[in-house]
Short mmCIF file of C-alpha atoms (C1' of nucleotides) in Angstrom, two decimals:
data_model
loop_
_atom_site.label_atom_id
_atom_site.label_comp_id
_atom_site.label_asym_id
_atom_site.label_seq_id
_atom_site.Cartn_x
_atom_site.Cartn_y
_atom_site.Cartn_z
CA UNK E 1 50.85 45.18 -23.86
CA UNK E 2 52.88 42.07 -24.42
CA UNK E 3 52.71 42.21 -28.18
CA UNK E 4 55.45 44.78 -28.33
CA UNK E 5 58.46 43.63 -30.29
CA UNK E 6 61.10 44.53 -27.74
CA UNK E 7 59.08 42.88 -24.97
CA UNK E 8 58.79 39.67 -26.90
CA UNK E 9 62.54 39.64 -27.44
CA UNK E 10 63.04 40.44 -23.77
CA UNK E 11 60.82 37.59 -22.65
CA UNK E 12 62.28 35.19 -25.16
CA UNK E 13 65.87 35.92 -24.22
CA UNK E 14 65.12 35.58 -20.52
CA UNK E 15 63.51 32.25 -21.20
CA UNK E 16 66.43 31.07 -23.27
CA UNK E 17 68.85 32.08 -20.55
CA UNK E 18 66.86 30.11 -18.01
CA UNK E 19 66.80 27.16 -20.40
CA UNK E 20 70.58 27.31 -20.50
CA UNK E 21 70.64 27.78 -24.26
CA UNK E 22 73.83 29.83 -23.98
CA UNK E 23 76.24 27.49 -22.21
CA UNK E 24 79.21 29.75 -22.90
CA UNK E 25 77.54 32.50 -20.85
CA UNK E 26 77.72 34.62 -23.97
CA UNK E 27 74.79 35.89 -25.97
CA UNK E 28 74.88 36.19 -29.74
CA UNK E 29 76.13 39.57 -30.91
CA UNK E 30 73.61 42.31 -31.58
CA UNK E 31 73.84 42.00 -35.35
CA UNK E 32 73.11 38.28 -35.22
CA UNK E 33 70.15 38.80 -32.90
CA UNK E 34 68.84 41.42 -35.27
CA UNK E 35 68.81 38.88 -38.10
CA UNK E 36 67.57 36.08 -35.89
CA UNK E 37 64.57 38.02 -34.64
CA UNK E 38 64.18 39.94 -37.91
CA UNK E 39 64.11 43.32 -36.19
CA UNK E 40 66.27 46.40 -36.27
CA UNK E 41 69.37 46.71 -34.20
CA UNK E 42 67.76 49.51 -32.18
CA UNK E 43 65.10 47.11 -30.97
CA UNK E 44 67.68 44.50 -30.06
CA UNK E 45 69.61 47.12 -28.13
CA UNK E 46 66.48 48.21 -26.35
CA UNK E 47 65.77 44.73 -25.07
CA UNK E 48 69.39 44.18 -24.11
CA UNK E 49 69.61 47.51 -22.31
CA UNK E 50 66.64 46.65 -20.14
CA UNK E 51 68.19 43.32 -19.23
CA UNK E 52 71.48 45.05 -18.45
CA UNK E 53 69.71 47.49 -16.15
CA UNK E 54 68.07 44.58 -14.38
CA UNK E 55 71.43 42.96 -13.87
CA UNK E 56 70.62 39.96 -15.99
CA UNK E 57 73.40 40.59 -18.48
CA UNK E 58 76.63 42.55 -18.77
CA UNK E 59 77.69 44.19 -21.98
CA UNK E 60 81.27 44.85 -22.92
CA UNK E 61 82.12 46.78 -26.03
CA UNK E 62 84.38 44.90 -28.40
CA UNK E 63 83.85 41.70 -26.49
CA UNK E 64 80.18 40.80 -26.40
CA UNK E 65 77.21 40.38 -24.09
CA UNK E 66 77.44 38.01 -21.15
CA UNK E 67 74.97 36.48 -18.76
CA UNK E 68 75.20 37.34 -15.08
CA UNK E 69 75.98 33.92 -13.67
CA UNK E 70 73.98 34.70 -10.56
CA UNK E 71 70.85 35.17 -12.61
CA UNK E 72 71.05 31.63 -13.83
CA UNK E 73 72.51 29.82 -10.90
CA UNK E 74 70.82 31.56 -8.07
CA UNK E 75 67.70 33.11 -9.47
CA UNK E 76 66.17 33.02 -6.01
CA UNK E 77 67.94 36.27 -5.24
CA UNK E 78 66.73 37.73 -8.48
CA UNK E 79 63.10 36.98 -7.90
CA UNK E 80 62.58 40.56 -6.80
CA UNK E 81 61.79 41.29 -10.40
CA UNK E 82 58.22 41.26 -11.52
CA UNK E 83 57.05 41.84 -8.02
CA UNK E 84 54.20 44.18 -7.38
CA UNK E 85 54.33 47.41 -5.47
CA UNK E 86 51.29 46.63 -3.38
CA UNK E 87 52.21 44.94 -0.17
CA UNK E 88 49.45 42.39 -0.58
CA UNK E 89 51.21 41.03 -3.60
CA UNK E 90 54.86 41.86 -3.04
CA UNK E 91 55.41 39.94 0.14
CA UNK E 92 55.45 36.47 -1.19
CA UNK E 93 52.94 34.49 0.76
CA UNK E 94 54.32 30.96 0.33
CA UNK E 95 50.82 29.65 0.47
CA UNK E 96 50.09 31.49 3.69
CA UNK E 97 46.83 33.37 3.90
CA UNK E 98 47.19 37.15 4.15
CA UNK E 99 44.77 39.12 6.24
CA UNK E 100 44.24 42.74 7.19
CA UNK E 101 42.95 44.13 10.45
CA UNK E 102 41.81 47.73 10.32
CA UNK E 103 43.08 49.60 13.35
CA UNK E 104 42.13 53.12 12.43
CA UNK E 105 40.35 54.92 9.62
CA UNK E 106 39.58 58.62 9.70
CA UNK E 107 39.93 61.88 7.84
CA UNK E 108 42.33 64.51 9.10
CA UNK E 109 43.86 67.72 7.77
CA UNK E 110 47.23 67.19 6.13
CA UNK E 111 50.09 68.44 8.26
CA UNK E 112 53.04 70.25 6.80
CA UNK E 113 55.06 67.13 6.05
CA UNK E 114 52.16 65.48 4.26
CA UNK E 115 51.52 68.65 2.30
CA UNK E 116 55.07 68.51 1.04
CA UNK E 117 55.12 64.81 0.28
CA UNK E 118 51.67 64.57 -1.28
CA UNK E 119 51.85 68.00 -2.85
CA UNK E 120 48.77 69.30 -1.08
CA UNK E 121 47.63 72.75 -0.09
CA UNK E 122 47.01 73.91 3.48
CA UNK E 123 43.52 72.80 4.42
CA UNK E 124 43.51 69.70 2.26
CA UNK E 125 42.32 66.55 3.94
CA UNK E 126 43.72 63.06 3.90
CA UNK E 127 42.56 59.65 4.99
CA UNK E 128 44.59 58.22 7.81
CA UNK E 129 44.59 54.45 7.59
CA UNK E 130 46.27 52.22 10.11
CA UNK E 131 46.29 48.54 9.37
CA UNK E 132 47.81 45.39 10.76
CA UNK E 133 48.78 42.80 8.20
CA UNK E 134 49.24 39.14 8.95
CA UNK E 135 50.03 35.84 7.35
CA UNK E 136 48.17 32.94 8.91
CA UNK E 137 47.40 34.95 12.07
CA UNK E 138 51.08 35.87 12.40
CA UNK E 139 51.17 39.68 12.25
CA UNK E 140 54.17 40.99 10.40
CA UNK E 141 53.52 44.63 9.61
CA UNK E 142 51.93 47.79 10.93
CA UNK E 143 51.01 50.06 8.09
CA UNK E 144 50.19 53.73 8.54
CA UNK E 145 49.02 55.27 5.30
CA UNK E 146 47.85 58.70 4.22
CA UNK E 147 45.83 59.23 1.06
CA UNK E 148 44.43 62.57 -0.12
CA UNK E 149 40.65 62.44 -0.28
CA UNK E 150 40.70 64.24 -3.58
CA UNK E 151 42.56 61.47 -5.37
CA UNK E 152 40.46 58.65 -3.90
CA UNK E 153 37.14 60.11 -2.75
CA UNK E 154 35.35 56.80 -2.57
CA UNK E 155 37.31 55.03 0.15
CA UNK E 156 35.16 53.02 2.52
CA UNK E 157 35.88 50.76 5.45
CA UNK E 158 35.31 47.71 3.29
CA UNK E 159 37.72 48.99 0.64
CA UNK E 160 40.36 49.74 3.17
CA UNK E 161 40.16 46.26 4.61
CA UNK E 162 41.41 44.96 1.28
CA UNK E 163 43.90 46.09 -1.31
CA UNK E 164 43.65 49.81 -1.92
CA UNK E 165 45.69 49.55 -5.09
CA UNK E 166 43.35 46.97 -6.53
CA UNK E 167 40.34 49.13 -5.66
CA UNK E 168 42.02 52.10 -7.29
CA UNK E 169 42.77 50.17 -10.45
CA UNK E 170 39.29 48.74 -10.62
CA UNK E 171 37.47 52.00 -10.05
CA UNK E 172 39.61 54.41 -12.04
CA UNK E 173 41.81 52.23 -14.23
CA UNK E 174 44.88 53.93 -12.79
CA UNK E 175 47.71 51.74 -11.65
CA UNK E 176 50.50 52.40 -9.20
CA UNK E 177 53.82 51.42 -10.69
CA UNK E 178 56.22 53.90 -9.16
CA UNK E 179 57.29 54.71 -5.65
CA UNK E 180 60.02 56.37 -3.71
CA UNK E 181 61.13 54.18 -0.84
CA UNK E 182 63.27 54.75 2.23
CA UNK E 183 64.41 51.77 4.24
CA UNK E 184 65.63 51.95 7.81
CA UNK E 185 65.65 50.00 11.07
CA UNK E 186 64.85 50.92 14.65
CA UNK E 187 64.26 49.35 18.09
CA UNK E 188 60.71 48.25 18.52
CA UNK E 189 58.32 50.39 20.53
CA UNK E 190 55.95 48.85 23.09
CA UNK E 191 53.19 49.11 20.51
CA UNK E 192 55.31 47.32 17.92
CA UNK E 193 56.07 44.59 20.43
CA UNK E 194 52.43 44.09 21.24
CA UNK E 195 51.06 44.17 17.72
CA UNK E 196 53.85 42.29 16.01
CA UNK E 197 54.50 39.88 18.85
CA UNK E 198 58.11 40.98 19.30
CA UNK E 199 60.49 40.69 22.22
CA UNK E 200 61.95 43.96 23.50
CA UNK E 201 65.34 43.30 21.94
CA UNK E 202 63.81 42.53 18.58
CA UNK E 203 63.73 45.46 16.17
CA UNK E 204 61.44 46.56 13.39
CA UNK E 205 62.28 47.30 9.79
CA UNK E 206 60.87 50.55 8.54
CA UNK E 207 59.85 51.11 4.97
CA UNK E 208 58.55 54.54 4.11
CA UNK E 209 57.16 54.95 0.65
CA UNK E 210 55.57 57.61 -1.45
CA UNK E 211 53.49 55.96 -4.14
CA UNK E 212 52.69 57.68 -7.40
CA UNK E 213 49.97 57.32 -9.99
CA UNK E 214 51.11 56.83 -13.55
CA UNK E 215 50.76 60.54 -14.25
CA UNK E 216 53.03 61.46 -11.40
CA UNK E 217 50.38 62.40 -8.84
CA UNK E 218 51.54 61.40 -5.38
CA UNK E 219 48.89 58.95 -4.26
CA UNK E 220 49.89 57.67 -0.86
CA UNK E 221 52.45 58.12 1.85
CA UNK E 222 52.95 54.93 3.75
CA UNK E 223 54.95 54.16 6.87
CA UNK E 224 55.40 50.45 7.32
CA UNK E 225 56.87 48.91 10.45
CA UNK E 226 57.78 45.33 9.80
CA UNK E 227 58.67 42.41 11.98
CA UNK E 228 62.39 42.38 11.31
CA UNK E 229 62.33 38.89 9.86
CA UNK E 230 60.09 40.13 7.09
CA UNK E 231 62.28 43.01 6.02
CA UNK E 232 64.18 41.60 3.09
CA UNK E 233 64.69 44.06 0.33
CA UNK E 234 66.59 43.02 -2.80
CA UNK E 235 67.76 45.39 -5.46
CA UNK E 236 70.20 45.61 -8.31
CA UNK E 237 72.21 48.81 -8.21
CA UNK E 238 73.65 50.14 -11.44
CA UNK E 239 75.54 53.40 -11.31
CA UNK E 240 75.97 53.62 -15.07
CA UNK E 241 72.56 55.24 -15.33
CA UNK E 242 72.24 54.46 -19.03
CA UNK E 243 69.02 53.89 -20.90
CA UNK B 1 82.86 60.70 -20.56
CA UNK B 2 80.82 63.78 -19.92
CA UNK B 3 81.08 65.05 -23.43
CA UNK B 4 78.33 62.77 -24.60
CA UNK B 5 75.37 64.61 -26.03
CA UNK B 6 72.67 62.86 -24.05
CA UNK B 7 74.61 63.34 -20.84
CA UNK B 8 74.94 67.03 -21.42
CA UNK B 9 71.21 67.31 -22.02
CA UNK B 10 70.61 65.22 -18.92
CA UNK B 11 72.79 67.44 -16.78
CA UNK B 12 71.38 70.62 -18.27
CA UNK B 13 67.77 69.61 -17.75
CA UNK B 14 68.45 68.57 -14.17
CA UNK B 15 70.06 71.92 -13.56
CA UNK B 16 67.20 73.81 -15.14
CA UNK B 17 64.72 71.89 -13.03
CA UNK B 18 66.65 72.78 -9.89
CA UNK B 19 66.76 76.40 -11.03
CA UNK B 20 62.99 76.31 -11.27
CA UNK B 21 63.00 77.26 -14.92
CA UNK B 22 59.81 75.28 -15.49
CA UNK B 23 57.35 76.83 -13.05
CA UNK B 24 54.42 74.97 -14.57
CA UNK B 25 56.04 71.66 -13.65
CA UNK B 26 55.92 70.82 -17.30
CA UNK B 27 58.92 70.35 -19.57
CA UNK B 28 58.90 71.43 -23.21
CA UNK B 29 57.70 68.70 -25.53
CA UNK B 30 60.26 66.41 -27.11
CA UNK B 31 60.07 68.06 -30.51
CA UNK B 32 60.81 71.47 -29.01
CA UNK B 33 63.72 70.13 -26.98
CA UNK B 34 65.10 68.55 -30.11
CA UNK B 35 65.18 71.93 -31.80
CA UNK B 36 66.35 73.74 -28.70
CA UNK B 37 69.35 71.46 -28.18
CA UNK B 38 69.81 70.88 -31.92
CA UNK B 39 69.88 67.11 -31.55
CA UNK B 40 67.76 64.26 -32.82
CA UNK B 41 64.61 63.25 -31.07
CA UNK B 42 66.18 59.90 -30.18
CA UNK B 43 68.79 61.68 -28.10
CA UNK B 44 66.17 63.77 -26.35
CA UNK B 45 64.18 60.64 -25.56
CA UNK B 46 67.27 58.95 -24.23
CA UNK B 47 67.95 61.71 -21.77
CA UNK B 48 64.30 61.90 -20.74
CA UNK B 49 64.04 58.15 -20.29
CA UNK B 50 66.95 58.15 -17.90
CA UNK B 51 65.37 60.91 -15.87
CA UNK B 52 62.08 59.04 -15.85
CA UNK B 53 63.80 55.93 -14.56
CA UNK B 54 65.38 57.99 -11.84
CA UNK B 55 62.01 59.32 -10.80
CA UNK B 56 62.86 62.89 -11.68
CA UNK B 57 60.14 63.25 -14.28
CA UNK B 58 56.93 61.53 -15.33
CA UNK B 59 55.96 61.16 -18.95
CA UNK B 60 52.41 60.94 -20.11
CA UNK B 61 51.65 60.27 -23.72
CA UNK B 62 49.43 62.87 -25.28
CA UNK B 63 49.90 65.16 -22.37
CA UNK B 64 53.55 65.95 -21.85
CA UNK B 65 56.47 65.48 -19.50
CA UNK B 66 56.17 66.62 -15.90
CA UNK B 67 58.58 67.18 -13.09
CA UNK B 68 58.26 65.05 -9.99
CA UNK B 69 57.48 67.76 -7.45
CA UNK B 70 59.42 65.86 -4.81
CA UNK B 71 62.57 66.14 -6.81
CA UNK B 72 62.41 69.89 -6.65
CA UNK B 73 60.88 70.48 -3.28
CA UNK B 74 62.56 67.81 -1.28
CA UNK B 75 65.69 66.88 -3.12
CA UNK B 76 67.24 65.70 0.11
CA UNK B 77 65.56 62.36 -0.39
CA UNK B 78 66.77 62.22 -3.94
CA UNK B 79 70.38 62.75 -3.10
CA UNK B 80 71.00 59.03 -3.41
CA UNK B 81 71.69 59.66 -7.06
CA UNK B 82 75.21 60.12 -8.15
CA UNK B 83 76.43 58.37 -5.07
CA UNK B 84 79.24 55.90 -5.26
CA UNK B 85 79.01 52.21 -4.56
CA UNK B 86 82.03 52.19 -2.34
CA UNK B 87 81.11 52.70 1.27
CA UNK B 88 83.86 55.24 1.79
CA UNK B 89 82.10 57.56 -0.59
CA UNK B 90 78.46 56.60 -0.40
CA UNK B 91 77.84 57.31 3.24
CA UNK B 92 77.77 61.04 3.23
CA UNK B 93 80.30 62.24 5.67
CA UNK B 94 78.92 65.69 6.44
CA UNK B 95 82.42 66.88 7.03
CA UNK B 96 83.14 64.06 9.42
CA UNK B 97 86.39 62.21 9.00
CA UNK B 98 86.01 58.58 7.94
CA UNK B 99 88.43 56.03 9.26
CA UNK B 100 88.98 52.30 8.91
CA UNK B 101 90.25 49.87 11.52
CA UNK B 102 91.39 46.53 10.17
CA UNK B 103 90.11 43.73 12.40
CA UNK B 104 91.07 40.73 10.33
CA UNK B 105 92.87 39.99 7.08
CA UNK B 106 93.62 36.48 5.88
CA UNK B 107 93.28 34.05 3.02
CA UNK B 108 90.87 31.15 3.30
CA UNK B 109 89.36 28.62 0.92
CA UNK B 110 85.98 29.66 -0.46
CA UNK B 111 83.09 27.79 1.10
CA UNK B 112 80.17 26.58 -0.92
CA UNK B 113 78.15 29.77 -0.57
CA UNK B 114 81.07 31.92 -1.65
CA UNK B 115 81.72 29.63 -4.58
CA UNK B 116 78.18 30.20 -5.76
CA UNK B 117 78.13 33.93 -5.18
CA UNK B 118 81.58 34.70 -6.53
CA UNK B 119 81.41 32.01 -9.18
CA UNK B 120 84.48 30.17 -7.97
CA UNK B 121 85.62 26.58 -8.21
CA UNK B 122 86.24 24.27 -5.25
CA UNK B 123 89.71 24.95 -3.98
CA UNK B 124 89.73 28.63 -4.94
CA UNK B 125 90.90 31.01 -2.27
CA UNK B 126 89.50 34.31 -1.12
CA UNK B 127 90.67 37.13 1.09
CA UNK B 128 88.62 37.52 4.24
CA UNK B 129 88.63 41.13 5.30
CA UNK B 130 86.94 42.38 8.45
CA UNK B 131 86.94 46.09 9.00
CA UNK B 132 85.39 48.57 11.37
CA UNK B 133 84.44 51.89 9.84
CA UNK B 134 83.97 55.09 11.77
CA UNK B 135 83.18 58.74 11.39
CA UNK B 136 85.04 60.92 13.86
CA UNK B 137 85.80 57.97 16.13
CA UNK B 138 82.12 57.00 16.11
CA UNK B 139 82.04 53.46 14.68
CA UNK B 140 79.04 52.84 12.50
CA UNK B 141 79.69 49.70 10.53
CA UNK B 142 81.29 46.28 10.68
CA UNK B 143 82.22 45.10 7.26
CA UNK B 144 83.03 41.49 6.44
CA UNK B 145 84.20 41.14 2.86
CA UNK B 146 85.39 38.29 0.67
CA UNK B 147 87.41 38.88 -2.47
CA UNK B 148 88.83 36.15 -4.73
CA UNK B 149 92.60 36.31 -4.80
CA UNK B 150 92.58 35.77 -8.53
CA UNK B 151 90.72 39.00 -9.25
CA UNK B 152 92.83 41.10 -6.89
CA UNK B 153 96.14 39.35 -6.33
CA UNK B 154 97.94 42.38 -4.98
CA UNK B 155 95.95 43.11 -1.84
CA UNK B 156 98.08 44.20 1.08
CA UNK B 157 97.35 45.32 4.60
CA UNK B 158 97.92 48.93 3.63
CA UNK B 159 95.53 48.64 0.71
CA UNK B 160 92.87 47.06 2.80
CA UNK B 161 93.06 49.84 5.34
CA UNK B 162 91.83 52.21 2.66
CA UNK B 163 89.35 52.04 -0.17
CA UNK B 164 89.63 48.75 -2.00
CA UNK B 165 87.62 50.05 -4.91
CA UNK B 166 89.95 52.98 -5.36
CA UNK B 167 92.97 50.66 -5.27
CA UNK B 168 91.30 48.43 -7.84
CA UNK B 169 90.56 51.34 -10.13
CA UNK B 170 94.05 52.72 -9.78
CA UNK B 171 95.87 49.47 -10.38
CA UNK B 172 93.73 47.89 -13.08
CA UNK B 173 91.53 50.68 -14.38
CA UNK B 174 88.48 48.58 -13.64
CA UNK B 175 85.65 50.27 -11.80
CA UNK B 176 82.86 48.80 -9.74
CA UNK B 177 79.53 50.27 -10.78
CA UNK B 178 77.12 47.40 -10.25
CA UNK B 179 75.99 45.43 -7.25
CA UNK B 180 73.24 43.20 -6.03
CA UNK B 181 72.10 44.28 -2.60
CA UNK B 182 69.97 42.69 0.08
CA UNK B 183 68.80 44.80 3.01
CA UNK B 184 67.59 43.42 6.30
CA UNK B 185 67.55 44.14 10.03
CA UNK B 186 68.35 42.06 13.09
CA UNK B 187 68.93 42.37 16.85
CA UNK B 188 72.50 43.26 17.65
CA UNK B 189 74.87 40.58 18.82
CA UNK B 190 77.22 41.16 21.75
CA UNK B 191 79.99 41.78 19.23
CA UNK B 192 77.86 44.34 17.42
CA UNK B 193 77.10 46.07 20.70
CA UNK B 194 80.74 46.24 21.65
CA UNK B 195 82.12 47.37 18.32
CA UNK B 196 79.33 49.72 17.34
CA UNK B 197 78.67 51.03 20.82
CA UNK B 198 75.06 49.84 20.86
CA UNK B 199 72.67 49.12 23.71
CA UNK B 200 71.23 45.62 23.78
CA UNK B 201 67.83 46.77 22.52
CA UNK B 202 69.38 48.63 19.64
CA UNK B 203 69.47 46.67 16.37
CA UNK B 204 71.75 46.59 13.39
CA UNK B 205 70.90 47.10 9.77
CA UNK B 206 72.35 44.48 7.48
CA UNK B 207 73.38 45.17 3.93
CA UNK B 208 74.66 42.26 1.94
CA UNK B 209 76.07 43.04 -1.44
CA UNK B 210 77.68 41.26 -4.32
CA UNK B 211 79.79 43.73 -6.27
CA UNK B 212 80.61 43.25 -9.91
CA UNK B 213 83.35 44.49 -12.17
CA UNK B 214 82.25 46.18 -15.36
CA UNK B 215 82.67 42.98 -17.31
CA UNK B 216 80.35 41.10 -14.99
CA UNK B 217 82.97 39.32 -12.89
CA UNK B 218 81.77 39.06 -9.30
CA UNK B 219 84.39 40.97 -7.37
CA UNK B 220 83.37 41.01 -3.74
CA UNK B 221 80.78 39.66 -1.36
CA UNK B 222 80.28 41.99 1.51
CA UNK B 223 78.26 41.67 4.67
CA UNK B 224 77.80 45.00 6.37
CA UNK B 225 76.34 45.38 9.83
CA UNK B 226 75.42 48.98 10.45
CA UNK B 227 74.53 50.96 13.50
CA UNK B 228 70.80 51.25 12.88
CA UNK B 229 70.87 55.00 12.71
CA UNK B 230 73.13 54.77 9.69
CA UNK B 231 70.94 52.42 7.71
CA UNK B 232 69.04 54.73 5.43
CA UNK B 233 68.54 53.36 2.00
CA UNK B 234 66.66 55.41 -0.57
CA UNK B 235 65.51 54.09 -3.88
CA UNK B 236 63.09 54.88 -6.65
CA UNK B 237 61.09 51.87 -7.71
CA UNK B 238 59.69 51.76 -11.20
CA UNK B 239 57.83 48.68 -12.29
CA UNK B 240 57.49 49.81 -15.87
CA UNK B 241 60.91 48.41 -16.66
CA UNK B 242 61.30 50.45 -19.81
CA UNK B 243 64.55 51.60 -21.27
"C1'" DT I 1 108.61 31.90 -31.62
"C1'" DT I 2 107.44 36.23 -30.51
"C1'" DG I 3 106.12 41.08 -30.78
"C1'" DG I 4 103.87 44.56 -32.98
"C1'" DA I 5 101.08 46.30 -36.57
"C1'" DT I 6 96.68 45.41 -38.92
"C1'" DA I 7 92.13 43.77 -39.60
"C1'" DA I 8 87.79 41.99 -37.96
"C1'" DT I 9 84.48 41.87 -34.39
"C1'" DT I 10 81.28 43.96 -31.32
"C1'" DG I 11 78.83 47.27 -28.56
"C1'" DG I 12 78.08 52.69 -28.17
"C1'" DA I 13 76.42 57.11 -29.80
"C1'" DC I 14 73.70 59.77 -32.78
"C1'" DC I 15 70.99 60.93 -36.55
"C1'" DG I 16 66.64 60.88 -39.14
"C1'" DT I 17 62.12 58.90 -40.60
"C1'" DA I 18 57.52 56.81 -40.43
"C1'" DT I 19 53.60 55.34 -37.96
"C1'" DC I 20 50.84 54.66 -33.94
"C1'" DA I 21 48.22 55.70 -29.53
"C1'" DA I 22 46.72 58.50 -25.76
"C1'" DT I 23 45.35 62.99 -24.55
"C1'" DT I 24 43.94 67.53 -25.07
"C1'" DT I 25 41.96 71.15 -27.67
"C1'" DA I 26 39.13 72.98 -31.08
"C1'" DT I 27 34.96 72.65 -33.66
"C1'" DA I 28 30.38 71.64 -34.71
"C1'" DA I 29 25.97 69.91 -33.69
"C1'" DA I 30 21.98 69.37 -30.55
"C1'" DT X 1 25.12 75.40 -22.73
"C1'" DT X 2 26.08 70.86 -23.40
"C1'" DT X 3 27.67 67.08 -25.97
"C1'" DA X 4 29.57 64.65 -29.69
"C1'" DT X 5 33.06 64.71 -33.27
"C1'" DA X 6 37.25 66.04 -35.50
"C1'" DA X 7 41.84 67.88 -35.33
"C1'" DA X 8 46.10 68.95 -33.20
"C1'" DT X 9 49.39 67.73 -29.72
"C1'" DT X 10 52.60 64.67 -27.63
"C1'" DG X 11 55.02 60.63 -26.24
"C1'" DA X 12 55.85 55.40 -27.87
"C1'" DT X 13 57.40 52.03 -31.00
"C1'" DA X 14 60.16 50.55 -34.65
"C1'" DC X 15 62.96 51.03 -38.61
"C1'" DG X 16 67.15 52.22 -40.93
"C1'" DG X 17 71.74 54.23 -41.39
"C1'" DT X 18 76.65 56.28 -40.20
"C1'" DC X 19 80.50 56.62 -37.59
"C1'" DC X 20 83.21 55.59 -33.45
"C1'" DA X 21 85.70 52.92 -29.60
"C1'" DA X 22 87.11 48.93 -27.24
"C1'" DT X 23 88.39 44.34 -27.72
"C1'" DT X 24 89.91 40.28 -30.01
"C1'" DA X 25 91.87 37.78 -33.79
"C1'" DT X 26 95.14 37.63 -37.58
"C1'" DC X 27 99.29 37.96 -39.82
"C1'" DC X 28 103.81 39.30 -40.97
"C1'" DA X 29 108.45 40.39 -39.82
"C1'" DA X 30 112.40 40.14 -36.77
#
DNA sequence: TTGGATAATTGGACCGTATCAATTTATAAA
DNA sequence: TTTATAAATTGATACGGTCCAATTATCCAA
C-alpha cells in the first residue's frame, strides 16, 4: 500500500513541510521535484494535487506552489486528516477509555426510507442497533444504526458491543472508507437529556451517515445524537473540484 | 472554463446518469469511454476520479465503474455540489428573498487568534463586520466576520450590506473557492434568541470558516451562528484520498 | 528612470504507452 | 456437477511527451 511512488512523495513532502524545510512557504517547482525524486512529472502532479485538495498547499500557475500557512502553524485544526470513519476511532479519546452500552438489538423489516437509503427491496430485513457510547463513564453519543442482514449476516450481541467496522474488516476483509454525512443540530429530547446527561437548554448535534463498502454497497445508516460539546466537525472545502 | 475536455465529459456523464441511461448501474469501461468521447484514457480517468471523489460513482478494479444509487434516487442529499462558498448563494433560497442587516462595521487591531488564522503581523488591522441575514424577514444567521484591511482596502458600508465575495470578484477578479470549516452546536445566548427569534431551549449551529483566496491568502475569518433549523451540512467523506 | 515589449518560469491540459493487479469469465479437469 | 486453472476484462500506477496560459523577470528604448 505505502510503497506506491506518489504516496511516498506525498508522505515525504508532508514531512518536509512539517520540518519547516521550505521557509519561504514555497515548494520547488514541479520540474525540479521530478528530478529530485527521479519520477515523471505526472507523478509529481498527482502527489501535489492530493495535497492541494486537502488544503495543505495552494498552486498558482506561473507563480509556483505554496504551503497553506495554517497547515504548518496550526496543524491542530488540520488533524481531521487521517482520521477513521468508525466512531470508535474518529473521536479522539485523549487517553480516555471508550465504552459501549447496548441499548437495543433486534431485526426488523426495512421501512421505505431505509429501503431507499440502503438500496433494499420491500421485505428485506435490517438489524436495528441502538448504542450508547461513553468516554470514562461520560456518555457522549446515542447511536441508532441500521444494517441489512444480507450484508452482515453474522452480527451477534458480542460483535455489536464492539466496533462493527472492525468486525466487518476482520471477517470479510472489506473496509468502510466512504460515507455520506449530514450534520445538523436540534434541542435535546427528554431521552437525550437522560442518556447524555444534558440540561434541558443544552442541545444535541446530529450526524446522519450512510456508510458504504468499497464496492459501493450501502452498508449502514446511522443516526448519531451527540452531546453538543462533542460535535466538532472539521473539513476543508474546495470548490475547484479538480483531480 | 467549461470548454475543457474533462469537464465536458464530467458534465455529460452526470447528465446521462440523471437521465438513467445506465439502467444496470454500471458505466461503460474506461477504454470504451475513451473511444466514445474520442479522448485519451487519462482524460477519461480524470473525469471519473472527480466523480468518484464526489461520491457519484464507485470504481472497482477488475469489475467496473458503478453509479452510487443514492446519487440517482435521492439526489436531494447530493445537491450540496456546485454550491457556492458565499452564504448568499449557498443557502438555497427556495424563492425566498435574502436580505442583510448590518449590525456593526468597524476597524480594529487583529488579536492574537486573528493574527494566527489570517496570518497577520502584530499591529495589522482588520474590519469587524457583524451582519444579520434573513430570508423573507425570517432571520436565520448572525455572521461575525473579520477581513484584513490590506487584502480588501476598499470595503464600504454599501459593499458590506451585500455580498463581499461578489464585490471582491468584481473589483479584483479574485474568487474565493476554498475554506476551512469547523461545525459545532451550542445553546443559544440571549442575543441569539433575540436576533434569531429562538426559544431558550432552541440551540444554534455554529459554522466557523477561514476563507482563502485562490493564491492561498487567508481572506476572511467568519463565525456564523445559525438558527438550528438552517444548519444542514452535507458532505461526502472519502478516506481513500486519491486524486 | 520608467514603461512596455520580450523572454523565462511555472503550473494546466491532454495525449499516448507500457505494465501491473484485482476480478470475472471461460475452460478444462476431476 | 463441481472444482481448479487459464484467459479475458477492467481499473491502477507510472512513464514520457507536446502545447498552452498565467505569472514573473529581463531588457531595451524613450
